mmCIF file of C-alpha atoms and ligand atoms in Angstrom:
data_model
loop_
_atom_site.group_PDB
_atom_site.id
_atom_site.type_symbol
_atom_site.label_atom_id
_atom_site.label_comp_id
_atom_site.label_asym_id
_atom_site.label_seq_id
_atom_site.Cartn_x
_atom_site.Cartn_y
_atom_site.Cartn_z
ATOM 1 C CA MET H 291 83.205 24.518 30.482
ATOM 2 C CA LEU H 292 85.497 26.295 28.025
ATOM 3 C CA PRO H 293 84.354 29.489 26.269
ATOM 4 C CA ASN H 294 83.065 28.920 22.721
ATOM 5 C CA PHE H 295 86.286 29.745 20.858
ATOM 6 C CA GLU H 296 85.004 28.311 17.594
ATOM 7 C CA GLN H 297 82.022 30.661 17.576
ATOM 8 C CA ALA H 298 84.229 33.661 18.453
ATOM 9 C CA LEU H 299 86.524 32.833 15.537
ATOM 10 C CA LYS H 300 83.554 32.437 13.167
ATOM 11 C CA GLU H 301 82.305 35.894 14.147
ATOM 12 C CA LEU H 302 85.720 37.399 13.462
ATOM 13 C CA GLU H 303 85.799 35.619 10.098
ATOM 14 C CA PHE H 304 82.366 37.026 9.232
ATOM 15 C CA GLN H 305 83.591 40.585 9.947
ATOM 16 C CA HIS H 306 86.801 40.013 7.908
ATOM 17 C CA LEU H 307 88.729 40.468 11.142
ATOM 18 C CA ARG H 308 90.124 36.982 11.752
ATOM 19 C CA ARG H 309 93.921 36.944 11.892
ATOM 20 C CA GLN H 310 96.114 34.049 10.910
ATOM 21 C CA LEU H 311 99.812 33.363 11.223
ATOM 22 C CA ARG H 312 101.847 32.854 8.081
ATOM 23 C CA ILE H 313 105.093 30.961 8.335
ATOM 24 C CA VAL H 314 108.093 32.702 6.816
ATOM 25 C CA GLU H 315 110.807 30.339 5.655
ATOM 26 C CA SER H 316 113.585 32.899 5.229
ATOM 27 C CA SER H 317 115.243 35.720 7.168
ATOM 28 C CA SER H 318 113.750 39.220 7.358
ATOM 29 C CA GLU H 319 114.998 40.728 4.107
ATOM 30 C CA THR H 320 113.387 42.675 1.271
ATOM 31 C CA THR H 321 112.203 39.355 -0.151
ATOM 32 C CA ILE H 322 110.793 36.626 2.060
ATOM 33 C CA THR H 323 109.668 33.063 1.343
ATOM 34 C CA ILE H 324 106.143 32.119 2.409
ATOM 35 C CA GLU H 325 104.623 28.734 1.554
ATOM 36 C CA GLY H 326 107.422 28.102 -0.942
ATOM 37 C CA ARG H 327 106.864 31.433 -2.777
ATOM 38 C CA LYS H 328 109.279 34.334 -2.828
ATOM 39 C CA LEU H 329 107.545 37.668 -2.126
ATOM 40 C CA ILE H 330 108.804 41.255 -1.965
ATOM 41 C CA SER H 331 108.258 42.221 1.660
ATOM 42 C CA MET H 332 106.890 45.660 2.471
ATOM 43 C CA ALA H 333 105.988 44.576 5.977
ATOM 44 C CA SER H 334 109.091 44.568 8.146
ATOM 45 C CA ASN H 335 110.216 47.222 10.624
ATOM 46 C CA ASN H 336 113.813 46.262 9.830
ATOM 47 C CA TYR H 337 114.188 49.806 8.440
ATOM 48 C CA LEU H 338 117.960 49.773 8.036
ATOM 49 C CA GLY H 339 118.420 46.113 7.111
ATOM 50 C CA LEU H 340 120.358 45.486 10.326
ATOM 51 C CA ALA H 341 118.540 42.238 11.235
ATOM 52 C CA ASN H 342 120.779 40.577 8.639
ATOM 53 C CA HIS H 343 123.883 42.733 8.885
ATOM 54 C CA SER H 344 127.010 40.571 8.994
ATOM 55 C CA ALA H 345 128.557 42.600 11.850
ATOM 56 C CA LEU H 346 125.476 42.007 14.037
ATOM 57 C CA LYS H 347 125.438 38.293 13.235
ATOM 58 C CA GLN H 348 129.126 37.980 14.056
ATOM 59 C CA ALA H 349 128.687 39.901 17.315
ATOM 60 C CA ALA H 350 125.830 37.564 18.333
ATOM 61 C CA ILE H 351 127.797 34.406 17.427
ATOM 62 C CA LYS H 352 130.872 35.630 19.300
ATOM 63 C CA ALA H 353 128.736 36.467 22.332
ATOM 64 C CA ILE H 354 127.024 33.061 22.253
ATOM 65 C CA ASN H 355 130.438 31.383 22.277
ATOM 66 C CA GLU H 356 131.555 33.502 25.203
ATOM 67 C CA TRP H 357 128.353 33.936 27.249
ATOM 68 C CA GLY H 358 126.101 31.050 26.198
ATOM 69 C CA VAL H 359 122.538 31.282 24.958
ATOM 70 C CA GLY H 360 120.514 32.270 28.029
ATOM 71 C CA ALA H 361 121.256 34.693 30.874
ATOM 72 C CA GLY H 362 120.034 32.175 33.458
ATOM 73 C CA ALA H 363 118.329 34.583 35.861
ATOM 74 C CA ALA H 364 116.750 38.001 36.323
ATOM 75 C CA ARG H 365 119.079 40.973 36.106
ATOM 76 C CA LEU H 366 119.012 41.608 39.883
ATOM 77 C CA ILE H 367 119.745 37.955 40.705
ATOM 78 C CA SER H 368 122.678 36.888 38.526
ATOM 79 C CA GLY H 369 121.596 37.807 35.018
ATOM 80 C CA THR H 370 123.402 41.111 34.420
ATOM 81 C CA MET H 371 126.316 40.252 32.157
ATOM 82 C CA ARG H 372 128.891 42.532 30.544
ATOM 83 C CA PRO H 373 126.983 42.721 27.194
ATOM 84 C CA HIS H 374 123.887 44.034 29.043
ATOM 85 C CA GLN H 375 125.940 46.693 30.806
ATOM 86 C CA GLN H 376 127.758 47.604 27.574
ATOM 87 C CA LEU H 377 124.480 47.963 25.656
ATOM 88 C CA GLU H 378 123.063 50.295 28.280
ATOM 89 C CA GLU H 379 126.196 52.468 28.132
ATOM 90 C CA ASP H 380 125.982 52.502 24.328
ATOM 91 C CA LEU H 381 122.280 53.390 24.371
ATOM 92 C CA ALA H 382 122.859 56.226 26.851
ATOM 93 C CA HIS H 383 125.637 57.560 24.631
ATOM 94 C CA PHE H 384 123.535 57.222 21.458
ATOM 95 C CA LYS H 385 120.489 58.871 23.015
ATOM 96 C CA GLN H 386 122.643 61.526 24.717
ATOM 97 C CA VAL H 387 121.278 60.872 28.186
ATOM 98 C CA GLU H 388 122.845 59.847 31.488
ATOM 99 C CA GLY H 389 121.543 56.290 31.588
ATOM 100 C CA ALA H 390 119.518 53.572 29.884
ATOM 101 C CA LEU H 391 117.830 50.420 31.148
ATOM 102 C CA THR H 392 116.917 47.510 28.887
ATOM 103 C CA PHE H 393 113.918 45.172 29.034
ATOM 104 C CA GLY H 394 112.942 41.918 27.287
ATOM 105 C CA THR H 395 110.726 43.558 24.642
ATOM 106 C CA GLY H 396 109.431 46.992 23.718
ATOM 107 C CA TYR H 397 105.983 45.896 24.876
ATOM 108 C CA THR H 398 107.172 44.975 28.365
ATOM 109 C CA THR H 399 109.258 48.157 28.522
ATOM 110 C CA ASN H 400 106.039 50.144 28.418
ATOM 111 C CA LEU H 401 104.395 47.837 30.969
ATOM 112 C CA GLY H 402 107.442 48.263 33.198
ATOM 113 C CA LEU H 403 107.801 51.997 32.748
ATOM 114 C CA ILE H 404 104.440 53.729 33.021
ATOM 115 C CA PRO H 405 103.011 52.092 36.166
ATOM 116 C CA SER H 406 106.352 52.805 37.891
ATOM 117 C CA LEU H 407 106.167 56.517 37.095
ATOM 118 C CA ILE H 408 102.804 57.324 38.610
ATOM 119 C CA ASP H 409 100.793 56.555 41.741
ATOM 120 C CA LYS H 410 97.121 56.183 42.519
ATOM 121 C CA GLY H 411 95.614 59.655 42.496
ATOM 122 C CA GLY H 412 97.707 60.667 39.486
ATOM 123 C CA LEU H 413 96.463 61.357 35.972
ATOM 124 C CA ILE H 414 97.650 59.902 32.661
ATOM 125 C CA LEU H 415 96.743 61.721 29.446
ATOM 126 C CA ALA H 416 97.426 59.508 26.427
ATOM 127 C CA ASP H 417 97.092 60.174 22.691
ATOM 128 C CA ARG H 418 94.166 58.224 21.222
ATOM 129 C CA TYR H 419 96.459 56.516 18.692
ATOM 130 C CA CYS H 420 98.982 55.237 21.224
ATOM 131 C CA HIS H 421 100.205 51.681 20.641
ATOM 132 C CA ALA H 422 98.416 48.848 22.456
ATOM 133 C CA SER H 423 101.405 48.350 24.774
ATOM 134 C CA LEU H 424 101.145 51.969 25.956
ATOM 135 C CA ILE H 425 97.409 51.740 26.511
ATOM 136 C CA GLU H 426 97.794 48.463 28.411
ATOM 137 C CA ALA H 427 100.580 50.051 30.457
ATOM 138 C CA CYS H 428 98.368 53.053 31.270
ATOM 139 C CA ARG H 429 95.555 50.730 32.347
ATOM 140 C CA LEU H 430 97.945 48.751 34.514
ATOM 141 C CA ALA H 431 98.927 51.945 36.337
ATOM 142 C CA LYS H 432 96.617 52.821 39.201
ATOM 143 C CA ALA H 433 96.232 56.441 38.060
ATOM 144 C CA THR H 434 93.187 57.786 36.183
ATOM 145 C CA LEU H 435 93.510 57.439 32.407
ATOM 146 C CA ARG H 436 92.088 60.002 29.959
ATOM 147 C CA VAL H 437 92.610 59.874 26.205
ATOM 148 C CA PHE H 438 93.121 63.040 24.143
ATOM 149 C CA HIS H 439 92.379 63.489 20.409
ATOM 150 C CA HIS H 440 95.177 62.300 18.164
ATOM 151 C CA ASN H 441 97.838 65.035 18.194
ATOM 152 C CA GLY H 442 95.135 67.273 19.701
ATOM 153 C CA GLN H 443 97.044 69.930 21.576
ATOM 154 C CA ASP H 444 93.920 71.969 22.309
ATOM 155 C CA HIS H 445 92.143 68.970 23.771
ATOM 156 C CA LEU H 446 95.223 68.111 25.810
ATOM 157 C CA GLU H 447 95.452 71.676 27.110
ATOM 158 C CA LYS H 448 91.791 71.583 28.144
ATOM 159 C CA LEU H 449 92.345 68.351 30.065
ATOM 160 C CA LEU H 450 95.457 69.778 31.726
ATOM 161 C CA LYS H 451 93.570 72.899 32.785
ATOM 162 C CA LYS H 452 90.587 70.916 34.045
ATOM 163 C CA ARG H 453 92.491 68.637 36.423
ATOM 164 C CA THR H 454 92.726 69.248 40.138
ATOM 165 C CA LYS H 455 95.731 71.440 40.902
ATOM 166 C CA ASN H 456 99.008 69.642 41.678
ATOM 167 C CA THR H 457 97.776 66.269 40.412
ATOM 168 C CA GLN H 458 100.807 64.278 39.277
ATOM 169 C CA THR H 459 100.374 64.002 35.489
ATOM 170 C CA LEU H 460 101.972 62.025 32.666
ATOM 171 C CA VAL H 461 101.371 62.916 29.029
ATOM 172 C CA VAL H 462 101.977 59.824 26.916
ATOM 173 C CA THR H 463 102.565 59.802 23.172
ATOM 174 C CA GLU H 464 104.615 58.255 20.378
ATOM 175 C CA GLY H 465 107.401 60.021 18.458
ATOM 176 C CA VAL H 466 106.402 58.365 15.165
ATOM 177 C CA PHE H 467 102.934 56.787 15.277
ATOM 178 C CA SER H 468 103.188 53.135 14.332
ATOM 179 C CA MET H 469 100.020 52.813 12.266
ATOM 180 C CA ASP H 470 99.842 56.293 10.674
ATOM 181 C CA GLY H 471 103.524 57.169 10.348
ATOM 182 C CA ASP H 472 102.882 60.770 11.412
ATOM 183 C CA LEU H 473 104.827 62.575 14.134
ATOM 184 C CA ALA H 474 103.639 63.920 17.466
ATOM 185 C CA PRO H 475 104.094 67.716 17.751
ATOM 186 C CA LEU H 476 106.688 67.152 20.458
ATOM 187 C CA PRO H 477 107.868 70.785 20.907
ATOM 188 C CA ASP H 478 104.273 71.936 21.527
ATOM 189 C CA LEU H 479 103.481 68.983 23.782
ATOM 190 C CA LEU H 480 106.636 69.611 25.794
ATOM 191 C CA GLN H 481 105.766 73.281 26.161
ATOM 192 C CA LEU H 482 102.288 72.363 27.425
ATOM 193 C CA CYS H 483 103.790 69.864 29.872
ATOM 194 C CA GLN H 484 106.247 72.445 31.149
ATOM 195 C CA ASN H 485 103.516 75.080 31.537
ATOM 196 C CA HIS H 486 101.358 72.660 33.525
ATOM 197 C CA GLY H 487 103.989 70.760 35.500
ATOM 198 C CA ALA H 488 103.373 67.449 33.668
ATOM 199 C CA THR H 489 105.916 64.845 32.508
ATOM 200 C CA LEU H 490 106.141 64.008 28.799
ATOM 201 C CA VAL H 491 106.657 60.285 28.071
ATOM 202 C CA ILE H 492 107.593 59.414 24.483
ATOM 203 C CA ASP H 493 107.580 55.986 22.833
ATOM 204 C CA ASP H 494 110.165 56.323 20.067
ATOM 205 C CA ALA H 495 109.939 52.742 18.780
ATOM 206 C CA HIS H 496 109.684 53.852 15.146
ATOM 207 C CA GLY H 497 111.808 57.010 15.404
ATOM 208 C CA THR H 498 115.048 55.519 16.676
ATOM 209 C CA GLY H 499 117.593 54.920 13.890
ATOM 210 C CA VAL H 500 115.249 56.628 11.433
ATOM 211 C CA MET H 501 114.599 60.227 12.537
ATOM 212 C CA GLY H 502 117.061 63.035 13.234
ATOM 213 C CA PRO H 503 120.323 64.002 11.506
ATOM 214 C CA ASN H 504 122.166 61.199 13.339
ATOM 215 C CA GLY H 505 119.276 58.764 13.651
ATOM 216 C CA ARG H 506 118.995 59.371 17.401
ATOM 217 C CA GLY H 507 115.225 59.612 17.037
ATOM 218 C CA THR H 508 112.315 61.999 17.063
ATOM 219 C CA ILE H 509 113.696 64.063 19.944
ATOM 220 C CA GLU H 510 116.799 64.796 17.865
ATOM 221 C CA HIS H 511 114.584 65.465 14.824
ATOM 222 C CA PHE H 512 112.834 68.279 16.716
ATOM 223 C CA GLY H 513 116.043 69.537 18.366
ATOM 224 C CA LEU H 514 114.682 68.967 21.887
ATOM 225 C CA ASN H 515 116.757 68.326 24.985
ATOM 226 C CA PRO H 516 116.456 64.608 25.887
ATOM 227 C CA ALA H 517 116.858 65.566 29.555
ATOM 228 C CA ASP H 518 113.419 67.250 29.458
ATOM 229 C CA VAL H 519 111.437 64.055 28.716
ATOM 230 C CA VAL H 520 111.196 60.362 29.545
ATOM 231 C CA GLN H 521 111.722 58.257 26.431
ATOM 232 C CA MET H 522 111.553 54.585 25.640
ATOM 233 C CA GLY H 523 112.233 52.695 22.452
ATOM 234 C CA THR H 524 112.595 49.240 21.000
ATOM 235 C CA LEU H 525 115.620 47.326 19.818
ATOM 236 C CA SER H 526 113.372 45.356 17.484
ATOM 237 C CA LYS H 527 112.851 47.765 14.608
ATOM 238 C CA ALA H 528 115.669 49.868 13.058
ATOM 239 C CA ILE H 529 118.125 48.353 15.558
ATOM 240 C CA GLY H 530 117.351 44.947 14.037
ATOM 241 C CA THR H 531 117.350 42.774 17.193
ATOM 242 C CA SER H 532 114.805 42.523 20.007
ATOM 243 C CA GLY H 533 114.139 44.135 23.365
ATOM 244 C CA GLY H 534 113.311 47.594 24.606
ATOM 245 C CA TYR H 535 114.849 50.359 26.713
ATOM 246 C CA VAL H 536 114.163 53.458 28.738
ATOM 247 C CA ALA H 537 116.626 56.337 28.274
ATOM 248 C CA GLY H 538 116.861 59.162 30.808
ATOM 249 C CA THR H 539 118.625 60.214 33.965
ATOM 250 C CA THR H 540 120.753 57.971 36.187
ATOM 251 C CA PHE H 541 118.157 58.404 38.927
ATOM 252 C CA LEU H 542 115.364 57.251 36.608
ATOM 253 C CA LYS H 543 117.389 54.167 35.691
ATOM 254 C CA GLU H 544 118.199 53.340 39.324
ATOM 255 C CA PHE H 545 114.581 53.959 40.320
ATOM 256 C CA LEU H 546 113.273 51.562 37.639
ATOM 257 C CA ILE H 547 115.774 48.897 38.714
ATOM 258 C CA ASN H 548 114.106 49.116 42.119
ATOM 259 C CA ALA H 549 110.479 49.666 41.111
ATOM 260 C CA SER H 550 109.710 48.203 37.689
ATOM 261 C CA LYS H 551 108.122 44.764 37.951
ATOM 262 C CA ALA H 552 108.666 44.019 34.239
ATOM 263 C CA PHE H 553 112.378 44.531 34.902
ATOM 264 C CA ILE H 554 112.685 42.870 38.298
ATOM 265 C CA TYR H 555 110.652 39.692 37.834
ATOM 266 C CA THR H 556 111.871 38.414 34.494
ATOM 267 C CA THR H 557 114.978 36.714 33.164
ATOM 268 C CA ALA H 558 117.534 38.982 31.511
ATOM 269 C CA PRO H 559 117.444 39.041 27.698
ATOM 270 C CA PRO H 560 119.963 36.753 25.932
ATOM 271 C CA PRO H 561 123.426 38.366 26.172
ATOM 272 C CA ALA H 562 124.044 37.704 22.459
ATOM 273 C CA ILE H 563 121.077 39.935 21.585
ATOM 274 C CA ALA H 564 122.551 42.692 23.739
ATOM 275 C CA ALA H 565 125.910 42.309 21.953
ATOM 276 C CA ALA H 566 124.217 42.467 18.534
ATOM 277 C CA ALA H 567 122.228 45.572 19.566
ATOM 278 C CA SER H 568 125.436 47.316 20.693
ATOM 279 C CA THR H 569 126.932 46.563 17.287
ATOM 280 C CA ALA H 570 123.782 47.925 15.600
ATOM 281 C CA LEU H 571 124.278 51.258 17.372
ATOM 282 C CA GLN H 572 127.844 51.390 16.004
ATOM 283 C CA VAL H 573 126.644 50.551 12.483
ATOM 284 C CA ILE H 574 123.950 53.251 12.637
ATOM 285 C CA GLN H 575 126.635 55.799 13.478
ATOM 286 C CA GLN H 576 129.253 54.480 11.035
ATOM 287 C CA GLU H 577 126.987 53.884 8.023
ATOM 288 C CA PRO H 578 124.779 56.992 7.645
ATOM 289 C CA GLY H 579 124.276 55.969 3.989
ATOM 290 C CA ARG H 580 121.705 53.426 5.178
ATOM 291 C CA ARG H 581 119.482 56.147 6.594
ATOM 292 C CA GLN H 582 119.927 58.178 3.399
ATOM 293 C CA ARG H 583 118.870 55.180 1.247
ATOM 294 C CA LEU H 584 115.893 54.590 3.547
ATOM 295 C CA TRP H 585 114.675 58.159 3.057
ATOM 296 C CA ASP H 586 115.333 58.106 -0.711
ATOM 297 C CA ASN H 587 113.251 54.927 -0.987
ATOM 298 C CA ARG H 588 110.541 56.336 1.233
ATOM 299 C CA ASN H 589 110.315 59.604 -0.696
ATOM 300 C CA TYR H 590 110.100 57.789 -4.043
ATOM 301 C CA LEU H 591 107.293 55.475 -2.936
ATOM 302 C CA TYR H 592 105.393 58.220 -1.100
ATOM 303 C CA SER H 593 105.320 60.495 -4.151
ATOM 304 C CA GLU H 594 104.181 57.626 -6.415
ATOM 305 C CA LEU H 595 101.339 56.705 -4.034
ATOM 306 C CA ARG H 596 100.229 60.338 -3.883
ATOM 307 C CA VAL H 597 100.096 60.560 -7.657
ATOM 308 C CA MET H 598 97.826 57.500 -7.696
ATOM 309 C CA GLY H 599 95.318 59.445 -5.613
ATOM 310 C CA PHE H 600 95.065 57.105 -2.644
ATOM 311 C CA GLN H 601 93.969 58.409 0.732
ATOM 312 C CA LEU H 602 97.210 58.522 2.691
ATOM 313 C CA THR H 603 97.769 59.613 6.269
ATOM 314 C CA ASN H 604 99.815 62.650 7.261
ATOM 315 C CA THR H 605 102.856 60.359 7.312
ATOM 316 C CA GLN H 606 106.306 61.879 7.727
ATOM 317 C CA SER H 607 108.192 58.627 8.129
ATOM 318 C CA PRO H 608 108.956 55.370 6.265
ATOM 319 C CA ILE H 609 105.552 54.016 7.360
ATOM 320 C CA LEU H 610 103.212 54.523 4.387
ATOM 321 C CA PRO H 611 99.572 53.584 5.041
ATOM 322 C CA ILE H 612 97.030 53.428 2.201
ATOM 323 C CA ILE H 613 93.615 53.920 3.820
ATOM 324 C CA VAL H 614 90.883 51.890 2.113
ATOM 325 C CA LYS H 615 88.409 52.007 5.034
ATOM 326 C CA SER H 616 86.666 48.625 4.688
ATOM 327 C CA SER H 617 88.383 45.554 6.100
ATOM 328 C CA GLU H 618 87.075 43.523 3.170
ATOM 329 C CA THR H 619 88.744 45.824 0.609
ATOM 330 C CA ALA H 620 91.979 45.837 2.590
ATOM 331 C CA LEU H 621 91.985 42.036 2.596
ATOM 332 C CA LYS H 622 91.155 41.842 -1.112
ATOM 333 C CA MET H 623 94.017 44.188 -1.936
ATOM 334 C CA ALA H 624 96.445 42.286 0.261
ATOM 335 C CA GLN H 625 95.414 39.027 -1.418
ATOM 336 C CA ALA H 626 95.802 40.470 -4.927
ATOM 337 C CA LEU H 627 99.234 41.823 -4.016
ATOM 338 C CA ASP H 628 100.220 38.470 -2.563
ATOM 339 C CA LYS H 629 99.194 36.746 -5.783
ATOM 340 C CA ALA H 630 101.401 39.165 -7.714
ATOM 341 C CA GLY H 631 104.379 38.425 -5.430
ATOM 342 C CA ILE H 632 104.220 41.285 -2.888
ATOM 343 C CA TYR H 633 103.599 40.981 0.826
ATOM 344 C CA ILE H 634 101.791 43.967 2.374
ATOM 345 C CA PRO H 635 99.605 43.190 5.386
ATOM 346 C CA ALA H 636 96.034 44.458 5.716
ATOM 347 C CA ILE H 637 95.764 46.304 9.031
ATOM 348 C CA ARG H 638 92.272 46.137 10.479
ATOM 349 C CA PRO H 639 90.451 46.992 13.734
ATOM 350 C CA PRO H 640 91.153 46.754 16.607
ATOM 351 C CA THR H 641 94.744 47.657 15.601
ATOM 352 C CA VAL H 642 93.324 50.773 13.878
ATOM 353 C CA PRO H 643 89.986 52.589 14.459
ATOM 354 C CA LYS H 644 86.818 51.228 12.776
ATOM 355 C CA ASN H 645 86.388 52.120 9.119
ATOM 356 C CA SER H 646 90.078 52.955 8.684
ATOM 357 C CA SER H 647 91.447 49.607 7.516
ATOM 358 C CA ARG H 648 94.565 50.019 5.494
ATOM 359 C CA LEU H 649 97.512 48.523 3.748
ATOM 360 C CA ARG H 650 100.587 49.481 5.696
ATOM 361 C CA LEU H 651 103.824 49.609 3.729
ATOM 362 C CA THR H 652 107.100 49.874 5.601
ATOM 363 C CA ILE H 653 110.223 50.792 3.694
ATOM 364 C CA SER H 654 113.768 49.557 4.131
ATOM 365 C CA SER H 655 117.084 51.090 3.117
ATOM 366 C CA GLU H 656 117.724 47.745 1.417
ATOM 367 C CA HIS H 657 114.789 47.807 -1.026
ATOM 368 C CA ARG H 658 116.127 48.091 -4.543
ATOM 369 C CA LYS H 659 114.639 50.599 -6.984
ATOM 370 C CA GLU H 660 113.394 47.771 -9.290
ATOM 371 C CA GLN H 661 111.506 46.232 -6.358
ATOM 372 C CA LEU H 662 109.832 49.532 -5.505
ATOM 373 C CA MET H 663 108.959 50.184 -9.161
ATOM 374 C CA PHE H 664 107.354 46.734 -9.346
ATOM 375 C CA VAL H 665 105.348 47.500 -6.174
ATOM 376 C CA VAL H 666 104.120 50.782 -7.709
ATOM 377 C CA LYS H 667 103.094 49.123 -11.000
ATOM 378 C CA THR H 668 101.301 46.296 -9.212
ATOM 379 C CA ILE H 669 99.383 48.623 -6.872
ATOM 380 C CA GLN H 670 98.320 50.682 -9.907
ATOM 381 C CA LYS H 671 97.029 47.534 -11.641
ATOM 382 C CA ILE H 672 95.102 46.396 -8.554
ATOM 383 C CA GLN H 673 93.698 49.887 -8.070
ATOM 384 C CA LYS H 674 92.158 49.673 -11.550
ATOM 385 C CA GLU H 675 90.956 46.090 -11.167
ATOM 386 C CA LEU H 676 89.244 46.770 -7.841
ATOM 387 C CA LYS H 677 88.049 50.220 -8.983
ATOM 388 C CA LEU H 678 89.631 51.980 -6.007
ATOM 389 C CA ALA H 679 90.081 55.748 -5.612
HETATM 390 C C1 PLP L 947 104.921 52.263 19.160
HETATM 391 C C2 PLP L 947 105.323 50.897 19.601
HETATM 392 N N1 PLP L 947 105.645 50.701 20.887
HETATM 393 C C3 PLP L 947 106.007 49.493 21.342
HETATM 394 C C4 PLP L 947 106.068 48.401 20.507
HETATM 395 C C5 PLP L 947 106.445 47.069 21.046
HETATM 396 O O1 PLP L 947 107.770 46.789 20.693
HETATM 397 P P1 PLP L 947 108.307 45.298 20.580
HETATM 398 O O2 PLP L 947 107.804 44.764 19.281
HETATM 399 O O3 PLP L 947 109.783 45.468 20.608
HETATM 400 O O4 PLP L 947 107.775 44.547 21.739
HETATM 401 C C6 PLP L 947 105.769 48.577 19.142
HETATM 402 C C7 PLP L 947 105.878 47.456 18.184
HETATM 403 O O5 PLP L 947 105.130 46.639 17.943
HETATM 404 C C8 PLP L 947 105.371 49.837 18.687
HETATM 405 O O6 PLP L 947 105.032 50.025 17.407
#
């Protein structure tokens, strides 16, 4: 007998938690077409507009003509092609580390990284707001998992002090938190790790291309030495393509090639995606104006939302969440915005903690001022209509 899926879906519907796919009939730009209607999109992680950059498209087309569409096998069998090797060299250079290793997605990068770093008997201390892929990765590892308060250095220190001496320990966090847009206090966390002989693992999915004077990420933003930490990131957000990577020492890379199941037992990513991602890294370095426009847009929208009196998070990034608490209100707001021609998704549990449903706006360098002004005016109107804070 099959489980009662219909009943499970009805229950989700009742709690305003049922999710549904919407088909987008256009590329990921600042406007998207859904069900024949053009909407301003405030929902993409394509922070620098690179998913549609002509240089990336040309690089992918050229690579398809040369290398075909699929890699044909896992990297260790016959799937490692020149574009994969080139991308890893480019990532290592960009992240200022010895080596990088790429994976099929950011999600599988975490699944492939964390269980490889720690054995049974070890301890993983993860921030409570870590992304689902990190939490799943920690659970997949055979070590004990403990969660510390979000950005709670004191709590983390207590847990570090409490553990049995010489227990191998990973401290896992994000550079920029994906749902709140705030930053982890990386210098303090690194200091704690160094004092207690633990390894700091940072997911910089939302920091790469966005944070730091050269867009190298949150580690550059804080002026830390990348050699002191293990970092991973995605190619799917500011880099505009898809896939994930680990950046660190040559030994770490070689070790993962030998130990990481999510690397070993899966077909290599399409070589054209690797070629496009390499081009994205060049564009990020050659067109710093994109990052400047991103931050100008972000600062404009952030200050307008503050003036409106919404409850915002402690965001320090182009992720701007408006906390409305109830899932029903979040859905109502998203629907009203949709009607007015703006797409902002309602983010509800279990993606965020209970009673913290929100609208999550993500900003792009490519949003035009008129679009952002329209978003501000529309949110103001809906705020009045729904009698929100
Ligand atoms: C913090 C974080 N880590 C990992 C991922 C997974 O990345 P990807 O979408 O490339 O699989 C995401 C994105 O959803 C994320 O926000």
